[in-house]
Short mmCIF file of C-alpha atoms and ligand atoms in Angstrom, two decimals:
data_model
loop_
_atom_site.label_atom_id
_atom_site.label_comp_id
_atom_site.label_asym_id
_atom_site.label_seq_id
_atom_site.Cartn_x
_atom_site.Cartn_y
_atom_site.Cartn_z
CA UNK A 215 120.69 114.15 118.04
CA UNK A 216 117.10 114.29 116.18
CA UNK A 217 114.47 112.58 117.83
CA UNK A 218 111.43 111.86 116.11
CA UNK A 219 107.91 110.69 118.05
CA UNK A 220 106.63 107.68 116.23
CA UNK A 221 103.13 106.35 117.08
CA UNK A 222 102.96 102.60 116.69
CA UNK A 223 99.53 101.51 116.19
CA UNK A 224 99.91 97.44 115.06
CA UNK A 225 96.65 96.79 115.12
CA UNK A 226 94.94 93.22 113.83
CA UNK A 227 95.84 90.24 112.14
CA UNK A 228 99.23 90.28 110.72
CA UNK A 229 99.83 93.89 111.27
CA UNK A 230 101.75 92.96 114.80
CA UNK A 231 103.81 90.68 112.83
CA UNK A 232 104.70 92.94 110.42
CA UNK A 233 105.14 96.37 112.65
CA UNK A 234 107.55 94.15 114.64
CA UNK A 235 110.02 93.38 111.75
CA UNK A 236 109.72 97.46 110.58
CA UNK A 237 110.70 98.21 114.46
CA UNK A 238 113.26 95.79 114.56
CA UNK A 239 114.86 97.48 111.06
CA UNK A 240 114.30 100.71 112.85
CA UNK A 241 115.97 99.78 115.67
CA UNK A 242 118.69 98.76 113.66
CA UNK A 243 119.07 101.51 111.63
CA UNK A 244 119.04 103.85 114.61
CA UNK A 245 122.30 102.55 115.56
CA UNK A 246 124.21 101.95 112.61
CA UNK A 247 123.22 105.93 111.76
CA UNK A 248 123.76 106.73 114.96
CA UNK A 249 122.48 110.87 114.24
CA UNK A 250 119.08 110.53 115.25
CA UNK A 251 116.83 108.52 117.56
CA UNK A 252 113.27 107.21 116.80
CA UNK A 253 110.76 108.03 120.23
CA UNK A 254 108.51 105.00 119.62
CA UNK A 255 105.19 104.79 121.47
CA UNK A 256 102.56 101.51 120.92
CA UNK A 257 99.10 101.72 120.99
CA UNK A 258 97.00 98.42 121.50
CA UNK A 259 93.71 99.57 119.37
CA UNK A 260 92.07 97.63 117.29
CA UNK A 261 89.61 94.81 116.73
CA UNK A 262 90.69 93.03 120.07
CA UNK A 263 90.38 96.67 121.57
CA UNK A 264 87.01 96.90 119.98
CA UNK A 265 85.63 93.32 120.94
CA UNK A 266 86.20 94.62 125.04
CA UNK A 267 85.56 98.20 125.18
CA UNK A 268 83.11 98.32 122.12
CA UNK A 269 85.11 101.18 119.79
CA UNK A 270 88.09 100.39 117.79
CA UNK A 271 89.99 103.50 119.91
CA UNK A 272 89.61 105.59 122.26
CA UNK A 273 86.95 108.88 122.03
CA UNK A 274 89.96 110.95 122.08
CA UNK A 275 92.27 108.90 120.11
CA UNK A 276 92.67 111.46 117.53
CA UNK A 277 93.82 113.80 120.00
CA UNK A 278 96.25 111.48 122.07
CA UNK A 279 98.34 110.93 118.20
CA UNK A 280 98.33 114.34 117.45
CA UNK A 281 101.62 115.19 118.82
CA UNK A 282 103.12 112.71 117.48
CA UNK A 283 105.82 113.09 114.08
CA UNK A 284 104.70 110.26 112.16
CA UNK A 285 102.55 106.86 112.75
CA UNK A 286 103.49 103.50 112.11
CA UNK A 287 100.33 101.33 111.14
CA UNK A 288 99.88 97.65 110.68
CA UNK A 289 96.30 96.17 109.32
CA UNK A 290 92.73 96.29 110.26
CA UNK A 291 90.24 93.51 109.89
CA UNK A 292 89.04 90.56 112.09
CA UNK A 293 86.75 87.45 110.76
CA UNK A 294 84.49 88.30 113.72
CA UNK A 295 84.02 92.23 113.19
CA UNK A 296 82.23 93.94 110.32
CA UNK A 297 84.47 95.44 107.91
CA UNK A 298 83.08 98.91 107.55
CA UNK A 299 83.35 99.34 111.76
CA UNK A 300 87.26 98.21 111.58
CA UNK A 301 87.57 100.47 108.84
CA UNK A 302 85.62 103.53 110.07
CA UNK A 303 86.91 102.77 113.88
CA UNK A 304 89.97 103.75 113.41
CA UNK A 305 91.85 104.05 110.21
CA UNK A 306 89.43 106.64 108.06
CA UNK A 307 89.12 108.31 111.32
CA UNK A 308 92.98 109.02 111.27
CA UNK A 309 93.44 110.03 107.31
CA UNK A 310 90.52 112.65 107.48
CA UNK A 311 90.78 113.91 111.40
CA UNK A 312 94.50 114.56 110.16
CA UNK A 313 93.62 115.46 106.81
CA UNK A 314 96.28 113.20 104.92
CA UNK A 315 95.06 113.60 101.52
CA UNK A 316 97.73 112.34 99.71
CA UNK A 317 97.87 108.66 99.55
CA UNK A 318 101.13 108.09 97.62
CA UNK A 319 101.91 104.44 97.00
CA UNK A 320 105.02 103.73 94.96
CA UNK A 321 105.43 100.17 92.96
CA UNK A 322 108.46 98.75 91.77
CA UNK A 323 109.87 95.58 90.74
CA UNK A 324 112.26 95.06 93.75
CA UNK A 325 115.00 92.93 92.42
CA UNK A 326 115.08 89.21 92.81
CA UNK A 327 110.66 89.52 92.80
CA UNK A 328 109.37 88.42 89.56
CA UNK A 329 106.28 90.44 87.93
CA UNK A 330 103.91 87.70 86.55
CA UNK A 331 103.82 89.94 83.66
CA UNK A 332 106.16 88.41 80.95
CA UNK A 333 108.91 89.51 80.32
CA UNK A 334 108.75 92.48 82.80
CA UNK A 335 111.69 93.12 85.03
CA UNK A 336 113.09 95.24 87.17
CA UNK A 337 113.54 98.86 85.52
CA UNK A 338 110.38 98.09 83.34
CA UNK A 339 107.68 99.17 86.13
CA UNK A 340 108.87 101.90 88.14
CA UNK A 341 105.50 103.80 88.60
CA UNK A 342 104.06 106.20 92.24
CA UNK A 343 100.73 106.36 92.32
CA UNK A 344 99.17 109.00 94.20
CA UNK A 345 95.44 108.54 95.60
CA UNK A 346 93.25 111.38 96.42
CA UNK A 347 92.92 110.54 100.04
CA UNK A 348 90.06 112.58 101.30
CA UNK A 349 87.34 112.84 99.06
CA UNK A 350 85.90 111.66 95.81
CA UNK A 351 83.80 108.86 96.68
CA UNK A 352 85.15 107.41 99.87
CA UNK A 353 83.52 110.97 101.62
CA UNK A 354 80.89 108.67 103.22
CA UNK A 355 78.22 111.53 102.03
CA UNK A 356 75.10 109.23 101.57
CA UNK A 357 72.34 107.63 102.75
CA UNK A 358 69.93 104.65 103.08
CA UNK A 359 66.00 104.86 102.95
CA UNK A 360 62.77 102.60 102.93
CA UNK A 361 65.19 100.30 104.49
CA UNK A 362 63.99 96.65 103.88
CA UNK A 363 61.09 97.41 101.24
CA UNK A 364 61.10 97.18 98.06
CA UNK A 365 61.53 100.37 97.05
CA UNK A 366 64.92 100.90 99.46
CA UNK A 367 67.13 102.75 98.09
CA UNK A 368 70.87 103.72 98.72
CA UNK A 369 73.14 106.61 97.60
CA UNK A 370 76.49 106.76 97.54
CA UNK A 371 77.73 110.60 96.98
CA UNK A 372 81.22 111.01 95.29
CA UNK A 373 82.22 114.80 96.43
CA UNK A 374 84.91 116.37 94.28
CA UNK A 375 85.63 120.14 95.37
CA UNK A 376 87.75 122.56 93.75
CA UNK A 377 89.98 122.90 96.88
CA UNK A 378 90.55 118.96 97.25
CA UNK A 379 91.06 118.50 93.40
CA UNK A 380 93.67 121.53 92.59
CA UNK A 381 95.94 120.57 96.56
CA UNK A 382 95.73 116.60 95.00
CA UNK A 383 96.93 117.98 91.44
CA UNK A 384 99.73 120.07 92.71
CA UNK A 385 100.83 117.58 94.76
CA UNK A 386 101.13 114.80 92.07
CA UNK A 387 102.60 117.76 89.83
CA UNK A 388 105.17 118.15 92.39
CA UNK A 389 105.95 114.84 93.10
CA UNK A 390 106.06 113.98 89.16
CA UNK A 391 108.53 117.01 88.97
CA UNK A 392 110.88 115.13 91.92
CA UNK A 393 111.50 111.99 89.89
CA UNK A 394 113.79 111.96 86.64
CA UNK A 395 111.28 111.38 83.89
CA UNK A 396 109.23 114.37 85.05
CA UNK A 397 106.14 112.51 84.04
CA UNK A 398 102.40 112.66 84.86
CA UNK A 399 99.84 110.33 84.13
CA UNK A 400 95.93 112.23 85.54
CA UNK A 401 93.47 109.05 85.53
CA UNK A 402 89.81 109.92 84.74
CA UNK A 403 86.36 108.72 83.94
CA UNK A 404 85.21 112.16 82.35
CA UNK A 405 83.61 110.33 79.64
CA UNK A 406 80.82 108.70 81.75
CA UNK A 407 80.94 111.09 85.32
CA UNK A 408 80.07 114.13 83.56
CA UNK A 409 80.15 116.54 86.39
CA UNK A 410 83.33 115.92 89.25
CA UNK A 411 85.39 114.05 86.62
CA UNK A 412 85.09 116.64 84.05
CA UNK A 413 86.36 119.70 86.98
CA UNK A 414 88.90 117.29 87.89
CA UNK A 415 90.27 117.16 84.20
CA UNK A 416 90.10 121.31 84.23
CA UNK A 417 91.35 121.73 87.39
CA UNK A 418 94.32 118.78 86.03
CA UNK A 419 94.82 121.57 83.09
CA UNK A 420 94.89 124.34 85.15
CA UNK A 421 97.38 123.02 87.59
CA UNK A 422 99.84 121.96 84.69
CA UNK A 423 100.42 125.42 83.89
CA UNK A 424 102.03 125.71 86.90
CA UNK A 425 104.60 123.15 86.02
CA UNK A 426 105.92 123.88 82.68
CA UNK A 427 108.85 121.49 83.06
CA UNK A 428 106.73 118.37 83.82
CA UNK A 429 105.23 116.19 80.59
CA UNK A 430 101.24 115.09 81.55
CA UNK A 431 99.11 112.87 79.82
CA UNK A 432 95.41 111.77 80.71
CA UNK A 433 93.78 108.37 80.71
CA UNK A 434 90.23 106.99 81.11
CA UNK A 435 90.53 104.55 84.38
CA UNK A 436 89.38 101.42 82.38
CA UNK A 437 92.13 102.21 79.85
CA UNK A 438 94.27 102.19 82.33
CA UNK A 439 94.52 98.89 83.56
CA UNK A 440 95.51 97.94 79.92
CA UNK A 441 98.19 100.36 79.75
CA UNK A 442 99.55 99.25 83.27
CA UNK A 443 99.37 95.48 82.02
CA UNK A 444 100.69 96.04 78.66
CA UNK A 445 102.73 99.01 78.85
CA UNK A 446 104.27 99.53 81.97
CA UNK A 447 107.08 101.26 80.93
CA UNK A 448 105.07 104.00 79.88
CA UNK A 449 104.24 105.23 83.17
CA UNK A 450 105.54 106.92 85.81
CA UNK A 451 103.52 109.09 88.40
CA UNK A 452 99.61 108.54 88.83
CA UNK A 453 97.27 110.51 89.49
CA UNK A 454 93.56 109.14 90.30
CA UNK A 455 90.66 109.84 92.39
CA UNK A 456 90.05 107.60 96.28
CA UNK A 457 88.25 104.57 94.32
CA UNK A 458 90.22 104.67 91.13
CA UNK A 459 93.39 104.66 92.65
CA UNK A 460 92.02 102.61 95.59
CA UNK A 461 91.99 99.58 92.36
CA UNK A 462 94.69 100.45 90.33
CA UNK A 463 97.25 100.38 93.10
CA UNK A 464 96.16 96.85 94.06
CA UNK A 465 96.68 96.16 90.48
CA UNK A 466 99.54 97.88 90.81
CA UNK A 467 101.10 95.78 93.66
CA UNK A 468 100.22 92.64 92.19
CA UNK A 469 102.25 93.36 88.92
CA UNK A 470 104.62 94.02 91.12
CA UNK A 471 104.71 90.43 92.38
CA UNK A 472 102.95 90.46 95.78
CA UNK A 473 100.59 92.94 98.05
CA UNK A 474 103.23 91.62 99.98
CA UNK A 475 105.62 94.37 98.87
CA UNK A 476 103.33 97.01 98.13
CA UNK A 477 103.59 100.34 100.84
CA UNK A 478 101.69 103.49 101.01
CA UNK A 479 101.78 106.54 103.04
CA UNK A 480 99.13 108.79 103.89
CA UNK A 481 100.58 112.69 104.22
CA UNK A 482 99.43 115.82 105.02
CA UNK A 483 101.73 117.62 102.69
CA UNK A 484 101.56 121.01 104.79
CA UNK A 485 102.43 119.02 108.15
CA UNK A 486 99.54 120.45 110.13
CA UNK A 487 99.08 116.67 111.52
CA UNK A 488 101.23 113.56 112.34
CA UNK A 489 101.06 111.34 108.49
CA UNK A 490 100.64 107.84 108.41
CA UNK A 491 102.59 104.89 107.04
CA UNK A 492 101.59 101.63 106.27
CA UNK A 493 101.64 98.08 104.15
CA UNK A 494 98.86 98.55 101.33
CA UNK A 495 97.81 94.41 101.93
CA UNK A 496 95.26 93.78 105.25
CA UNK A 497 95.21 91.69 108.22
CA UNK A 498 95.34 88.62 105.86
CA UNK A 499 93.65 86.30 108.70
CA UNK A 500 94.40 83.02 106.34
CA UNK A 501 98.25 83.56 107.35
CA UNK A 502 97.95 85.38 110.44
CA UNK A 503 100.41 83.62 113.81
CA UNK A 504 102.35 81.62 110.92
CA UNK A 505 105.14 83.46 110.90
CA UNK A 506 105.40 84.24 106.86
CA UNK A 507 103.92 87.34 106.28
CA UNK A 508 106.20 89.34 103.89
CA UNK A 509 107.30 92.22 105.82
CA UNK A 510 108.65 94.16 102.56
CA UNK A 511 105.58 96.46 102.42
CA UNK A 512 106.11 97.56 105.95
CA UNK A 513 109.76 98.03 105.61
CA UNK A 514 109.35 100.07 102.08
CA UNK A 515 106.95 102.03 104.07
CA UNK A 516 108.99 102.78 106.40
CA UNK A 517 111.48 104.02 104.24
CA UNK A 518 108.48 106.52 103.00
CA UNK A 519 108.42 107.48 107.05
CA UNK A 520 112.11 108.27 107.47
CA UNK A 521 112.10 110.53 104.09
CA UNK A 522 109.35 112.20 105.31
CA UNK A 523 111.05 112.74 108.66
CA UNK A 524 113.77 114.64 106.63
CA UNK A 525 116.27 111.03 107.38
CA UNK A 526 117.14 110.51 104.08
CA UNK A 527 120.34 108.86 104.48
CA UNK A 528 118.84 106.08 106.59
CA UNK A 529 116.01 105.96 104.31
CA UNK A 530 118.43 105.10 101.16
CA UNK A 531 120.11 102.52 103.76
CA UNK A 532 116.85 100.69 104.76
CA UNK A 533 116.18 100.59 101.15
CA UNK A 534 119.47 99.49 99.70
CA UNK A 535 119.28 96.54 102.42
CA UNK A 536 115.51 95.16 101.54
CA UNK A 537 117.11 95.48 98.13
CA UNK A 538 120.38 93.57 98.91
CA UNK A 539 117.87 90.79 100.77
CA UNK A 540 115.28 90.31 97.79
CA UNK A 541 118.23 90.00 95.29
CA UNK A 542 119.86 87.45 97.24
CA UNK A 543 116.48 85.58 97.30
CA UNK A 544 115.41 85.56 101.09
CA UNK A 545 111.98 85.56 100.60
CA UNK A 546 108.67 85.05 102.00
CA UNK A 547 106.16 82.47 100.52
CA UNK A 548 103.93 85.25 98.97
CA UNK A 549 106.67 85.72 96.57
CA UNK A 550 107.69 82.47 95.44
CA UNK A 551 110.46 82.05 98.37
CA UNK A 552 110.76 79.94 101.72
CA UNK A 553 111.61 81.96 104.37
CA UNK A 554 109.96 83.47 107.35
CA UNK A 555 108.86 87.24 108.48
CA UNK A 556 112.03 86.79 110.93
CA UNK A 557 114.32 85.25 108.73
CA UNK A 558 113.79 88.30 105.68
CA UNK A 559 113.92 91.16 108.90
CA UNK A 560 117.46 89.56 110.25
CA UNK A 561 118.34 89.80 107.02
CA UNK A 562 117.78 93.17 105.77
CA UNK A 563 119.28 93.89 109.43
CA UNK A 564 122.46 92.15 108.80
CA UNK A 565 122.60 94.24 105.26
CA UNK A 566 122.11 97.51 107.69
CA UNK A 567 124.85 96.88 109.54
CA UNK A 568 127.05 95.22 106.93
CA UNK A 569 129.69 98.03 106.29
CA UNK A 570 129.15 97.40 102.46
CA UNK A 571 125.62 99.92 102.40
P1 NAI B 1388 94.58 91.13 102.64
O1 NAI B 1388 95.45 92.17 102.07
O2 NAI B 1388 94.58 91.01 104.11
O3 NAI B 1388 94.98 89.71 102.02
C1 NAI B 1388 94.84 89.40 100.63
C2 NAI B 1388 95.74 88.21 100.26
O4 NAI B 1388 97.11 88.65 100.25
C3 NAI B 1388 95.69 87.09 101.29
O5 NAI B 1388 95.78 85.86 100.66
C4 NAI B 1388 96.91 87.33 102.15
O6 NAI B 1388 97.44 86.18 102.74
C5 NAI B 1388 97.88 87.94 101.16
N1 NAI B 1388 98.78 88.88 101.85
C6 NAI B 1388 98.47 90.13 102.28
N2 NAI B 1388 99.51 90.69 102.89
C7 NAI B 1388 100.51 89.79 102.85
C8 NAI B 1388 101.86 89.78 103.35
N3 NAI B 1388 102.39 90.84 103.99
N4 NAI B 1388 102.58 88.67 103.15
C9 NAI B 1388 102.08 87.62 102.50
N5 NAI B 1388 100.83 87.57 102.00
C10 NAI B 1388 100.05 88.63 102.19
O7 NAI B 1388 93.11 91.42 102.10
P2 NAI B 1388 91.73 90.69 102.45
O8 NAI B 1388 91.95 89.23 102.64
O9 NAI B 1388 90.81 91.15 101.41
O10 NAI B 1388 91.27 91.34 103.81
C11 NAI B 1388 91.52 90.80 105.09
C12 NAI B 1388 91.08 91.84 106.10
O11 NAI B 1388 91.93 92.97 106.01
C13 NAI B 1388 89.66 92.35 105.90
O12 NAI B 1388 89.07 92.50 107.16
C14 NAI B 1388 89.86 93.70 105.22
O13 NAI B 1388 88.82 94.60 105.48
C15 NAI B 1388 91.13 94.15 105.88
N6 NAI B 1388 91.90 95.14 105.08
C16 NAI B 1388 92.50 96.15 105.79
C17 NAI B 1388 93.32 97.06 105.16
C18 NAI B 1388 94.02 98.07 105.97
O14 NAI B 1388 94.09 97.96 107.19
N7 NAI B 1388 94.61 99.07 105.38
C19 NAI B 1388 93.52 97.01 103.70
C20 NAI B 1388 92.89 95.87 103.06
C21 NAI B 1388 92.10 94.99 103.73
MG1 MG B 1389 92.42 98.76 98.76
#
């Protein structure tokens, strides 16, 4: 039997909600495979963590996940809490201290979810963006000085390095080369950033000799968004620096028909560290204790968890049964349906154990 350690960490807002439906599916799927068992551990950090013991984890937090196989995150983000402490308390802290710099964040048209572009169905947008995760200009290099005169002033340092750039490129080379239409799309601003941009188009070059076999193009980010809205077919993996792709995907998701399905996973591609896997979408306080957040995104990402943990077969089976559940229209309000968090989870559960998938 494989075991595999999973670190829960649900965190605010709706992220309980939805952590509970992807360990109920889990659970689930543990059973009905039957080959491996899932070693699940919860961990109560977090804005109501913060608000009594003043740090959104422990000191050594870090080092209490970092035997762990994979984590399972929910949301950050509280009304009552500044957004940059939630965010720098405890989930930036995990992506850099375990160095997952690839944020890959696949998008498709899950059947049964309508696009609001026209015309756009399933098979039409079928696209994995993957965000450079550890630099660019979410390094938090920067400063503030003169602070409340008039001549204040505050930087904001995007860091591109050679190392970060070419292990991001490979990656997305590699991941392009995985999926049928062998296709690359690098996303750059090398037009106006004349310095990082213009190494990370080189660097883009360089790495493509490497992979004969895969077909790359290149795109200025503002382009972009057109091609995504008018062309979606045309793509298939993405390449773009932390902000760029930090955008995109949400523009992503929502041509997808909901952050409510939208999942990403943060790796560390040479497994040094535990990677983490979560919903894109936040703590979404307006919906938070009413029992309809969409629990798609955290389901999808778990899929991305059990591939990573080498469970492929159960991944394809969690998948085929969110499937199964959007096409037979249980669905959340977020995407145009009635039903509750619990009602879509026993769903996709009953699909799991139906003996049809
Ligand atoms: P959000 O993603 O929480 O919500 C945006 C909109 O999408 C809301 O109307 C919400 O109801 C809806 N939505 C999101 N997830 C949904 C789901 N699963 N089902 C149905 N509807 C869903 O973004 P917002 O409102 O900008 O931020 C709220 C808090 O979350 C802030 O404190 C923000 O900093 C934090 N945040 C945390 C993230 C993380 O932990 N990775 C990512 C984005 C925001
Ligand atoms: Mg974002």
């Amino acid at each position: 039997m494989r075991e595999h350690k999973i670190a829960a960490i649900p965190a605010d807002g709706i992220g309980p909600e939805v952590i509970a439906a992807g360990l109920q599916a889990l659970d689930t799927l543990q059973q009905r495979c039957g080959d491996f068992t899932l070693d699940i551990r919860h961990f109560d950090w977090g804005s109501d963590y913060y608000k009594s013991t003043g740090r959104m984890m422990p000191e050594d937090g870090i080092a209490q996940l970092k035997s762990f196989d994979a984590i399972f995150f929910g949301a950050v983000g509280a009304p009552d809490v500044p957004d940059d402490i939630t965010l720098w308390g405890l989930r930036l802290p995990i992506c850099q201290g375990f160095d997952q710099y690839a944020n890959v964040r696949p998008t498709r048209i899950l059947p049964g979810i309508s696009s609001p572009l026209a015309g756009v169905g399933p098979g039409d947008l079928d696209w994995v963006i993957v965000r450079e995760n550890s630099e660019g200009e979410y390094s938090g290099n920067g400063g503030r000085a003169h602070r409340g005169l008039p001549e204040e002033v505050g930087t904001e340092v995007a860091i591109f390095t050679r190392a970060g750039v070419t292990r991001i490129m490979r990656y997305a080379f590699q991941l392009a080369q995985s999926r049928p239409r062998k296709f690359l799309t690098v996303v750059t601003k090398s037009n106006a950033q004349r310095h990082g941009m213009v190494m990370w188009d080189e660097i883009a070059a360089e790495v493509a000799l490497e992979f004969p076999d895969v077909r790359w193009d290149k795109m200025l980010v503002d382009a972009m968004t057109v091609r995504m809205t008018l062309k979606p077919q045309s793509l298939d993996t993405i390449v773009a620096t932390n902000l760029h792709a930090d955008i995109l995907s949400d523009l992503a998701g929502a041509l997808a028909g909901s952050l409510g399905v939208a999942p990403t996973a943060n790796i560390d591609p040479e497994r040094r560290f535990p990677s983490m896997f979560e919903p894109i979408h936040g703590s979404a306080f307006d919906i938070t204790g009413k029992g309809i957040a969409n629990p798609v995104a955290t389901l999808w990402t778990a899929v991305q968890m059990l591939e990573h943990l080498g469970e492929s077969e159960a991944a394809a089976r969690l998948m085929r049964a969110v499937e199964a559940v959007t096409a037979a229209g249980v669905l959340t309000p977020d995407v145009g349906g009635t039903a509750t968090t619990q009602q879509v989870t026993d769903a996709v559960c009953k699909e799991i154990r139906g003996a049809n998938i």
